[in-house]
PDB file of C-alpha atoms and ligand atoms in Angstrom:
ATOM      1  CA  UNK A   1     132.107  54.040 213.252  1.00  0.00           C
ATOM      2  CA  UNK A   2     132.277  53.311 208.974  1.00  0.00           C
ATOM      3  CA  UNK A   3     132.954  49.877 207.181  1.00  0.00           C
ATOM      4  CA  UNK A   4     134.869  49.196 204.247  1.00  0.00           C
ATOM      5  CA  UNK A   5     134.713  46.177 202.766  1.00  0.00           C
ATOM      6  CA  UNK A   6     137.345  45.333 199.705  1.00  0.00           C
ATOM      7  CA  UNK A   7     136.686  43.130 196.940  1.00  0.00           C
ATOM      8  CA  UNK A   8     139.147  42.629 194.509  1.00  0.00           C
ATOM      9  CA  UNK A   9     139.581  40.357 191.632  1.00  0.00           C
ATOM     10  CA  UNK A  10     140.110  39.957 187.816  1.00  0.00           C
ATOM     11  CA  UNK A  11     137.759  41.119 185.145  1.00  0.00           C
ATOM     12  CA  UNK A  12     134.811  38.991 184.260  1.00  0.00           C
ATOM     13  CA  UNK A  13     134.423  37.224 188.065  1.00  0.00           C
ATOM     14  CA  UNK A  14     131.071  38.220 189.398  1.00  0.00           C
ATOM     15  CA  UNK A  15     132.324  41.545 191.854  1.00  0.00           C
ATOM     16  CA  UNK A  16     129.762  44.686 190.807  1.00  0.00           C
ATOM     17  CA  UNK A  17     126.930  41.688 190.351  1.00  0.00           C
ATOM     18  CA  UNK A  18     127.968  39.925 194.059  1.00  0.00           C
ATOM     19  CA  UNK A  19     128.773  43.199 195.814  1.00  0.00           C
ATOM     20  CA  UNK A  20     125.691  44.894 194.814  1.00  0.00           C
ATOM     21  CA  UNK A  21     123.520  42.865 196.070  1.00  0.00           C
ATOM     22  CA  UNK A  22     125.385  42.686 198.664  1.00  0.00           C
ATOM     23  CA  UNK A  23     125.475  45.864 199.526  1.00  0.00           C
ATOM     24  CA  UNK A  24     121.810  46.155 199.426  1.00  0.00           C
ATOM     25  CA  UNK A  25     121.061  43.903 201.912  1.00  0.00           C
ATOM     26  CA  UNK A  26     124.004  45.891 204.375  1.00  0.00           C
ATOM     27  CA  UNK A  27     122.653  48.722 203.781  1.00  0.00           C
ATOM     28  CA  UNK A  28     126.394  50.153 202.398  1.00  0.00           C
ATOM     29  CA  UNK A  29     127.063  52.424 199.227  1.00  0.00           C
ATOM     30  CA  UNK A  30     128.765  50.311 196.567  1.00  0.00           C
ATOM     31  CA  UNK A  31     131.368  51.416 194.371  1.00  0.00           C
ATOM     32  CA  UNK A  32     133.238  50.554 191.708  1.00  0.00           C
ATOM     33  CA  UNK A  33     136.234  52.006 191.222  1.00  0.00           C
ATOM     34  CA  UNK A  34     136.762  50.284 187.689  1.00  0.00           C
ATOM     35  CA  UNK A  35     134.637  53.158 186.213  1.00  0.00           C
ATOM     36  CA  UNK A  36     137.391  55.949 187.458  1.00  0.00           C
ATOM     37  CA  UNK A  37     139.269  54.221 185.325  1.00  0.00           C
ATOM     38  CA  UNK A  38     137.145  53.407 182.494  1.00  0.00           C
ATOM     39  CA  UNK A  39     136.382  58.164 182.351  1.00  0.00           C
ATOM     40  CA  UNK A  40     140.021  58.427 182.375  1.00  0.00           C
ATOM     41  CA  UNK A  41     140.026  55.146 179.335  1.00  0.00           C
ATOM     42  CA  UNK A  42     136.982  56.892 177.810  1.00  0.00           C
ATOM     43  CA  UNK A  43     138.752  60.368 177.880  1.00  0.00           C
ATOM     44  CA  UNK A  44     141.912  59.918 175.930  1.00  0.00           C
ATOM     45  CA  UNK A  45     140.269  58.119 173.526  1.00  0.00           C
ATOM     46  CA  UNK A  46     137.809  60.743 172.746  1.00  0.00           C
ATOM     47  CA  UNK A  47     140.812  63.291 172.630  1.00  0.00           C
ATOM     48  CA  UNK A  48     142.650  60.187 170.181  1.00  0.00           C
ATOM     49  CA  UNK A  49     145.452  59.873 172.488  1.00  0.00           C
ATOM     50  CA  UNK A  50     147.150  56.322 172.113  1.00  0.00           C
ATOM     51  CA  UNK A  51     146.097  55.064 176.006  1.00  0.00           C
ATOM     52  CA  UNK A  52     148.998  53.465 176.635  1.00  0.00           C
ATOM     53  CA  UNK A  53     151.679  56.485 176.225  1.00  0.00           C
ATOM     54  CA  UNK A  54     151.664  58.520 179.545  1.00  0.00           C
ATOM     55  CA  UNK A  55     153.102  61.028 177.620  1.00  0.00           C
ATOM     56  CA  UNK A  56     150.085  60.807 175.728  1.00  0.00           C
ATOM     57  CA  UNK A  57     147.698  60.352 178.204  1.00  0.00           C
ATOM     58  CA  UNK A  58     149.651  63.017 181.900  1.00  0.00           C
ATOM     59  CA  UNK A  59     148.210  65.592 179.774  1.00  0.00           C
ATOM     60  CA  UNK A  60     144.757  64.691 179.746  1.00  0.00           C
ATOM     61  CA  UNK A  61     144.218  64.773 183.267  1.00  0.00           C
ATOM     62  CA  UNK A  62     144.926  68.502 183.751  1.00  0.00           C
ATOM     63  CA  UNK A  63     141.545  70.220 184.356  1.00  0.00           C
ATOM     64  CA  UNK A  64     139.810  66.915 183.728  1.00  0.00           C
ATOM     65  CA  UNK A  65     136.984  65.853 186.124  1.00  0.00           C
ATOM     66  CA  UNK A  66     136.027  62.341 187.432  1.00  0.00           C
ATOM     67  CA  UNK A  67     133.013  62.202 190.002  1.00  0.00           C
ATOM     68  CA  UNK A  68     130.592  59.387 191.418  1.00  0.00           C
ATOM     69  CA  UNK A  69     127.603  60.915 192.694  1.00  0.00           C
ATOM     70  CA  UNK A  70     125.456  57.746 194.257  1.00  0.00           C
ATOM     71  CA  UNK A  71     121.134  58.285 193.311  1.00  0.00           C
ATOM     72  CA  UNK A  72     119.425  55.657 195.250  1.00  0.00           C
ATOM     73  CA  UNK A  73     122.788  54.149 195.955  1.00  0.00           C
ATOM     74  CA  UNK A  74     123.448  53.416 193.007  1.00  0.00           C
ATOM     75  CA  UNK A  75     126.363  54.417 191.393  1.00  0.00           C
ATOM     76  CA  UNK A  76     126.942  57.094 188.568  1.00  0.00           C
ATOM     77  CA  UNK A  77     129.835  58.245 186.773  1.00  0.00           C
ATOM     78  CA  UNK A  78     130.567  61.919 185.287  1.00  0.00           C
ATOM     79  CA  UNK A  79     132.747  63.308 182.979  1.00  0.00           C
ATOM     80  CA  UNK A  80     132.552  67.176 183.630  1.00  0.00           C
ATOM     81  CA  UNK A  81     128.545  66.809 184.246  1.00  0.00           C
ATOM     82  CA  UNK A  82     127.812  64.208 181.515  1.00  0.00           C
ATOM     83  CA  UNK A  83     127.036  61.374 183.204  1.00  0.00           C
ATOM     84  CA  UNK A  84     129.394  58.422 181.102  1.00  0.00           C
ATOM     85  CA  UNK A  85     128.289  55.564 183.009  1.00  0.00           C
ATOM     86  CA  UNK A  86     127.228  53.223 180.346  1.00  0.00           C
ATOM     87  CA  UNK A  87     129.227  54.966 177.425  1.00  0.00           C
ATOM     88  CA  UNK A  88     132.140  53.853 180.086  1.00  0.00           C
ATOM     89  CA  UNK A  89     130.723  49.863 179.415  1.00  0.00           C
ATOM     90  CA  UNK A  90     131.350  49.256 175.647  1.00  0.00           C
ATOM     91  CA  UNK A  91     134.474  47.133 174.549  1.00  0.00           C
ATOM     92  CA  UNK A  92     136.808  49.022 173.861  1.00  0.00           C
ATOM     93  CA  UNK A  93     136.628  51.001 176.841  1.00  0.00           C
ATOM     94  CA  UNK A  94     137.570  47.982 178.835  1.00  0.00           C
ATOM     95  CA  UNK A  95     140.945  47.281 176.892  1.00  0.00           C
ATOM     96  CA  UNK A  96     141.642  51.464 177.634  1.00  0.00           C
ATOM     97  CA  UNK A  97     140.641  51.654 180.976  1.00  0.00           C
ATOM     98  CA  UNK A  98     143.556  48.528 181.577  1.00  0.00           C
ATOM     99  CA  UNK A  99     146.123  50.270 179.727  1.00  0.00           C
ATOM    100  CA  UNK A 100     145.882  53.793 182.020  1.00  0.00           C
ATOM    101  CA  UNK A 101     145.716  52.444 184.604  1.00  0.00           C
ATOM    102  CA  UNK A 102     148.979  50.532 184.161  1.00  0.00           C
ATOM    103  CA  UNK A 103     150.208  55.105 184.292  1.00  0.00           C
ATOM    104  CA  UNK A 104     150.826  56.155 187.877  1.00  0.00           C
ATOM    105  CA  UNK A 105     150.476  59.506 187.247  1.00  0.00           C
ATOM    106  CA  UNK A 106     146.275  58.498 186.599  1.00  0.00           C
ATOM    107  CA  UNK A 107     146.107  56.378 189.874  1.00  0.00           C
ATOM    108  CA  UNK A 108     147.226  59.497 191.585  1.00  0.00           C
ATOM    109  CA  UNK A 109     145.260  61.559 190.023  1.00  0.00           C
ATOM    110  CA  UNK A 110     141.774  58.944 191.456  1.00  0.00           C
ATOM    111  CA  UNK A 111     143.772  57.891 194.944  1.00  0.00           C
ATOM    112  CA  UNK A 112     142.189  60.672 196.592  1.00  0.00           C
ATOM    113  CA  UNK A 113     138.516  60.230 195.503  1.00  0.00           C
ATOM    114  CA  UNK A 114     138.279  57.086 196.722  1.00  0.00           C
ATOM    115  CA  UNK A 115     139.893  57.201 199.447  1.00  0.00           C
ATOM    116  CA  UNK A 116     136.981  60.780 200.943  1.00  0.00           C
ATOM    117  CA  UNK A 117     134.075  58.009 199.417  1.00  0.00           C
ATOM    118  CA  UNK A 118     135.410  55.200 202.228  1.00  0.00           C
ATOM    119  CA  UNK A 119     135.631  57.509 205.195  1.00  0.00           C
ATOM    120  CA  UNK A 120     132.933  59.038 204.923  1.00  0.00           C
ATOM    121  CA  UNK A 121     130.648  55.821 204.242  1.00  0.00           C
ATOM    122  CA  UNK A 122     129.886  52.413 205.067  1.00  0.00           C
ATOM    123  CA  UNK A 123     130.847  50.834 201.251  1.00  0.00           C
ATOM    124  CA  UNK A 124     132.205  48.718 199.275  1.00  0.00           C
ATOM    125  CA  UNK A 125     134.175  48.952 197.679  1.00  0.00           C
ATOM    126  CA  UNK A 126     135.866  47.254 194.256  1.00  0.00           C
ATOM    127  CA  UNK A 127     138.787  47.025 191.844  1.00  0.00           C
ATOM    128  CA  UNK A 128     141.965  45.529 191.800  1.00  0.00           C
ATOM    129  CA  UNK A 129     144.266  47.391 194.201  1.00  0.00           C
ATOM    130  CA  UNK A 130     141.042  48.078 197.372  1.00  0.00           C
ATOM    131  CA  UNK A 131     142.852  45.585 199.867  1.00  0.00           C
ATOM    132  CA  UNK A 132     145.958  46.321 199.018  1.00  0.00           C
ATOM    133  CA  UNK A 133     146.532  49.485 198.247  1.00  0.00           C
ATOM    134  CA  UNK A 134     144.315  52.237 198.596  1.00  0.00           C
ATOM    135  CA  UNK A 135     142.565  50.691 201.610  1.00  0.00           C
ATOM    136  CA  UNK A 136     144.668  48.561 203.369  1.00  0.00           C
ATOM    137  CA  UNK A 137     142.926  48.914 205.841  1.00  0.00           C
ATOM    138  CA  UNK A 138     139.581  47.638 205.318  1.00  0.00           C
ATOM    139  CA  UNK A 139     138.050  45.821 208.011  1.00  0.00           C
ATOM    140  CA  UNK A 140     137.395  42.957 205.356  1.00  0.00           C
ATOM    141  CA  UNK A 141     138.965  41.816 201.875  1.00  0.00           C
ATOM    142  CA  UNK A 142     137.408  39.741 199.966  1.00  0.00           C
ATOM    143  CA  UNK A 143     139.525  38.533 196.758  1.00  0.00           C
ATOM    144  CA  UNK A 144     137.016  36.942 193.942  1.00  0.00           C
ATOM    145  CA  UNK A 145     138.156  35.291 191.611  1.00  0.00           C
ATOM    146  CA  UNK A 146     136.824  31.764 188.877  1.00  0.00           C
ATOM    147  CA  UNK A 147     139.381  30.209 186.147  1.00  0.00           C
ATOM    148  CA  UNK A 148     139.770  32.255 182.768  1.00  0.00           C
ATOM    149  CA  UNK A 149     137.425  29.842 180.972  1.00  0.00           C
ATOM    150  CA  UNK A 150     134.281  30.087 183.574  1.00  0.00           C
ATOM    151  CA  UNK A 151     134.169  33.733 183.862  1.00  0.00           C
ATOM    152  CA  UNK A 152     134.692  33.946 179.351  1.00  0.00           C
ATOM    153  CA  UNK A 153     131.550  31.419 179.342  1.00  0.00           C
ATOM    154  CA  UNK A 154     129.564  33.755 181.591  1.00  0.00           C
ATOM    155  CA  UNK A 155     130.438  37.212 179.507  1.00  0.00           C
ATOM    156  CA  UNK A 156     129.908  34.868 175.783  1.00  0.00           C
ATOM    157  CA  UNK A 157     126.342  34.264 177.471  1.00  0.00           C
ATOM    158  CA  UNK A 158     125.806  37.384 178.775  1.00  0.00           C
ATOM    159  CA  UNK A 159     126.199  39.318 175.908  1.00  0.00           C
ATOM    160  CA  UNK A 160     124.366  35.745 173.460  1.00  0.00           C
ATOM    161  CA  UNK A 161     121.740  36.805 175.214  1.00  0.00           C
ATOM    162  CA  UNK A 162     121.688  40.191 174.882  1.00  0.00           C
ATOM    163  CA  UNK A 163     121.527  40.017 171.167  1.00  0.00           C
ATOM    164  CA  UNK A 164     125.850  40.227 169.827  1.00  0.00           C
ATOM    165  CA  UNK A 165     127.490  38.893 167.944  1.00  0.00           C
ATOM    166  CA  UNK A 166     130.642  37.011 169.534  1.00  0.00           C
ATOM    167  CA  UNK A 167     132.670  34.977 169.786  1.00  0.00           C
ATOM    168  CA  UNK A 168     134.029  32.676 172.497  1.00  0.00           C
ATOM    169  CA  UNK A 169     137.601  32.305 171.782  1.00  0.00           C
ATOM    170  CA  UNK A 170     138.489  36.403 171.516  1.00  0.00           C
ATOM    171  CA  UNK A 171     136.227  36.872 174.680  1.00  0.00           C
ATOM    172  CA  UNK A 172     138.811  34.448 176.665  1.00  0.00           C
ATOM    173  CA  UNK A 173     141.831  36.085 174.945  1.00  0.00           C
ATOM    174  CA  UNK A 174     141.096  38.919 176.003  1.00  0.00           C
ATOM    175  CA  UNK A 175     140.374  38.348 179.326  1.00  0.00           C
ATOM    176  CA  UNK A 176     143.948  36.722 179.800  1.00  0.00           C
ATOM    177  CA  UNK A 177     145.046  39.623 178.013  1.00  0.00           C
ATOM    178  CA  UNK A 178     143.032  41.806 180.447  1.00  0.00           C
ATOM    179  CA  UNK A 179     144.229  39.761 183.530  1.00  0.00           C
ATOM    180  CA  UNK A 180     148.261  39.970 182.385  1.00  0.00           C
ATOM    181  CA  UNK A 181     148.113  43.280 181.886  1.00  0.00           C
ATOM    182  CA  UNK A 182     146.774  44.010 185.018  1.00  0.00           C
ATOM    183  CA  UNK A 183     148.827  41.924 187.474  1.00  0.00           C
ATOM    184  CA  UNK A 184     151.851  42.507 185.660  1.00  0.00           C
ATOM    185  CA  UNK A 185     152.349  46.192 185.839  1.00  0.00           C
ATOM    186  CA  UNK A 186     154.627  48.032 188.067  1.00  0.00           C
ATOM    187  CA  UNK A 187     152.342  50.075 189.838  1.00  0.00           C
ATOM    188  CA  UNK A 188     149.747  48.722 191.744  1.00  0.00           C
ATOM    189  CA  UNK A 189     149.618  45.034 190.495  1.00  0.00           C
ATOM    190  CA  UNK A 190     146.306  42.852 190.052  1.00  0.00           C
ATOM    191  CA  UNK A 191     146.841  40.648 193.332  1.00  0.00           C
ATOM    192  CA  UNK A 192     145.574  38.793 196.428  1.00  0.00           C
ATOM    193  CA  UNK A 193     146.028  40.898 199.625  1.00  0.00           C
ATOM    194  CA  UNK A 194     148.045  38.382 202.360  1.00  0.00           C
ATOM    195  CA  UNK A 195     145.353  39.405 204.873  1.00  0.00           C
ATOM    196  CA  UNK A 196     142.330  38.759 202.244  1.00  0.00           C
ATOM    197  CA  UNK A 197     139.657  35.434 201.879  1.00  0.00           C
ATOM    198  CA  UNK A 198     139.776  34.230 198.863  1.00  0.00           C
ATOM    199  CA  UNK A 199     137.030  33.484 197.379  1.00  0.00           C
ATOM    200  CA  UNK A 200     136.283  31.561 194.262  1.00  0.00           C
ATOM    201  CA  UNK A 201     133.622  31.398 192.058  1.00  0.00           C
ATOM    202  CA  UNK A 202     134.105  29.143 189.081  1.00  0.00           C
ATOM    203  CA  UNK A 203     132.300  25.833 189.901  1.00  0.00           C
ATOM    204  CA  UNK A 204     129.340  28.214 192.150  1.00  0.00           C
ATOM    205  CA  UNK A 205     126.048  29.611 190.150  1.00  0.00           C
ATOM    206  CA  UNK A 206     125.441  33.422 190.815  1.00  0.00           C
ATOM    207  CA  UNK A 207     123.445  32.867 193.772  1.00  0.00           C
ATOM    208  CA  UNK A 208     124.908  30.329 194.938  1.00  0.00           C
ATOM    209  CA  UNK A 209     129.164  33.032 195.176  1.00  0.00           C
ATOM    210  CA  UNK A 210     126.655  35.580 196.897  1.00  0.00           C
ATOM    211  CA  UNK A 211     124.977  33.394 199.275  1.00  0.00           C
ATOM    212  CA  UNK A 212     128.567  32.814 200.023  1.00  0.00           C
ATOM    213  CA  UNK A 213     130.316  36.132 199.976  1.00  0.00           C
ATOM    214  CA  UNK A 214     127.295  36.737 202.595  1.00  0.00           C
ATOM    215  CA  UNK A 215     128.104  34.515 204.874  1.00  0.00           C
ATOM    216  CA  UNK A 216     131.445  35.407 204.121  1.00  0.00           C
ATOM    217  CA  UNK A 217     130.694  38.828 205.188  1.00  0.00           C
ATOM    218  CA  UNK A 218     128.432  38.687 208.085  1.00  0.00           C
ATOM    219  CA  UNK A 219     130.741  36.372 209.773  1.00  0.00           C
ATOM    220  CA  UNK A 220     133.678  38.678 209.996  1.00  0.00           C
ATOM    221  CA  UNK A 221     130.765  42.024 210.800  1.00  0.00           C
TER     222      UNK A 221
HETATM  223  O1  LIG B 301     136.772  46.470 186.914  1.00  0.00           O
HETATM  224  P1  LIG B 301     136.532  46.834 185.499  1.00  0.00           P
HETATM  225  O2  LIG B 301     136.711  46.316 184.541  1.00  0.00           O
HETATM  226  O3  LIG B 301     135.974  47.683 184.995  1.00  0.00           O
HETATM  227  O4  LIG B 301     138.367  47.730 185.845  1.00  0.00           O
HETATM  228  C1  LIG B 301     138.257  48.623 184.580  1.00  0.00           C
HETATM  229  C2  LIG B 301     140.175  48.735 184.017  1.00  0.00           C
HETATM  230  O5  LIG B 301     140.087  49.955 185.025  1.00  0.00           O
HETATM  231  C3  LIG B 301     140.852  47.554 184.680  1.00  0.00           C
HETATM  232  O6  LIG B 301     141.241  46.490 183.277  1.00  0.00           O
HETATM  233  C4  LIG B 301     141.503  47.302 185.420  1.00  0.00           C
HETATM  234  C5  LIG B 301     142.086  49.022 185.723  1.00  0.00           C
HETATM  235  N1  LIG B 301     141.760  48.619 187.497  1.00  0.00           N
HETATM  236  C6  LIG B 301     142.784  49.405 188.159  1.00  0.00           C
HETATM  237  O7  LIG B 301     143.746  49.112 187.759  1.00  0.00           O
HETATM  238  N2  LIG B 301     141.952  50.040 189.479  1.00  0.00           N
HETATM  239  C7  LIG B 301     141.470  49.242 190.283  1.00  0.00           C
HETATM  240  N3  LIG B 301     141.456  49.626 191.195  1.00  0.00           N
HETATM  241  C8  LIG B 301     140.132  49.331 189.625  1.00  0.00           C
HETATM  242  C9  LIG B 301     139.747  48.918 187.834  1.00  0.00           C
END
């Protein structure tokens, strides 16, 4: 039997780091669906499109080939034959991804790809609408969150440790903007599924969050 674990939550709650570690421990693949929206956003940006405009973005989907490949259990995302796994992490791509993700045709375009992977693999899939829309029958659903301030704090530390000059207030503002946009769009907004377990990591360190998440999963497997 195939087991699917859905993890949803706002940007910066630690979904990817925690899910990656948990999936290794369980021998599952880890699927980061945000990478798909980022790839559509990156492509639209490269073509000079207004990522908020459905009229401009929808035509870019024609013939677009977005795919995920798994190398040693690590997800890589491809735009055609180009590995864009690093390019999609640029800061401006985050907002572009959030913008294009509010366009129904974009969500439709990426839907089957996500479903097919889950059908064939034991996986932990993370995103915004996995437990609510993409995998409503997932055996385990987790809604992972933390306060906007805690998330901004972590992001600020991460970037300054990398030597980047960033302002805390700007990061916090961007996080709040993206939360608002992801939670208030008409289609598949970010929200906790009725049957999801709430995990709030505001007061937890990363190792504590991982430990807690693994406990929640193992109790339910
Ligand atoms: O997880 P992330 O921050 O890389 O995702 C980037 C954007 O993509 C996010 O702001 C909203 C969108 N997204 C979505 O709408 N549905 C998903 N399942 C995953 C991401």
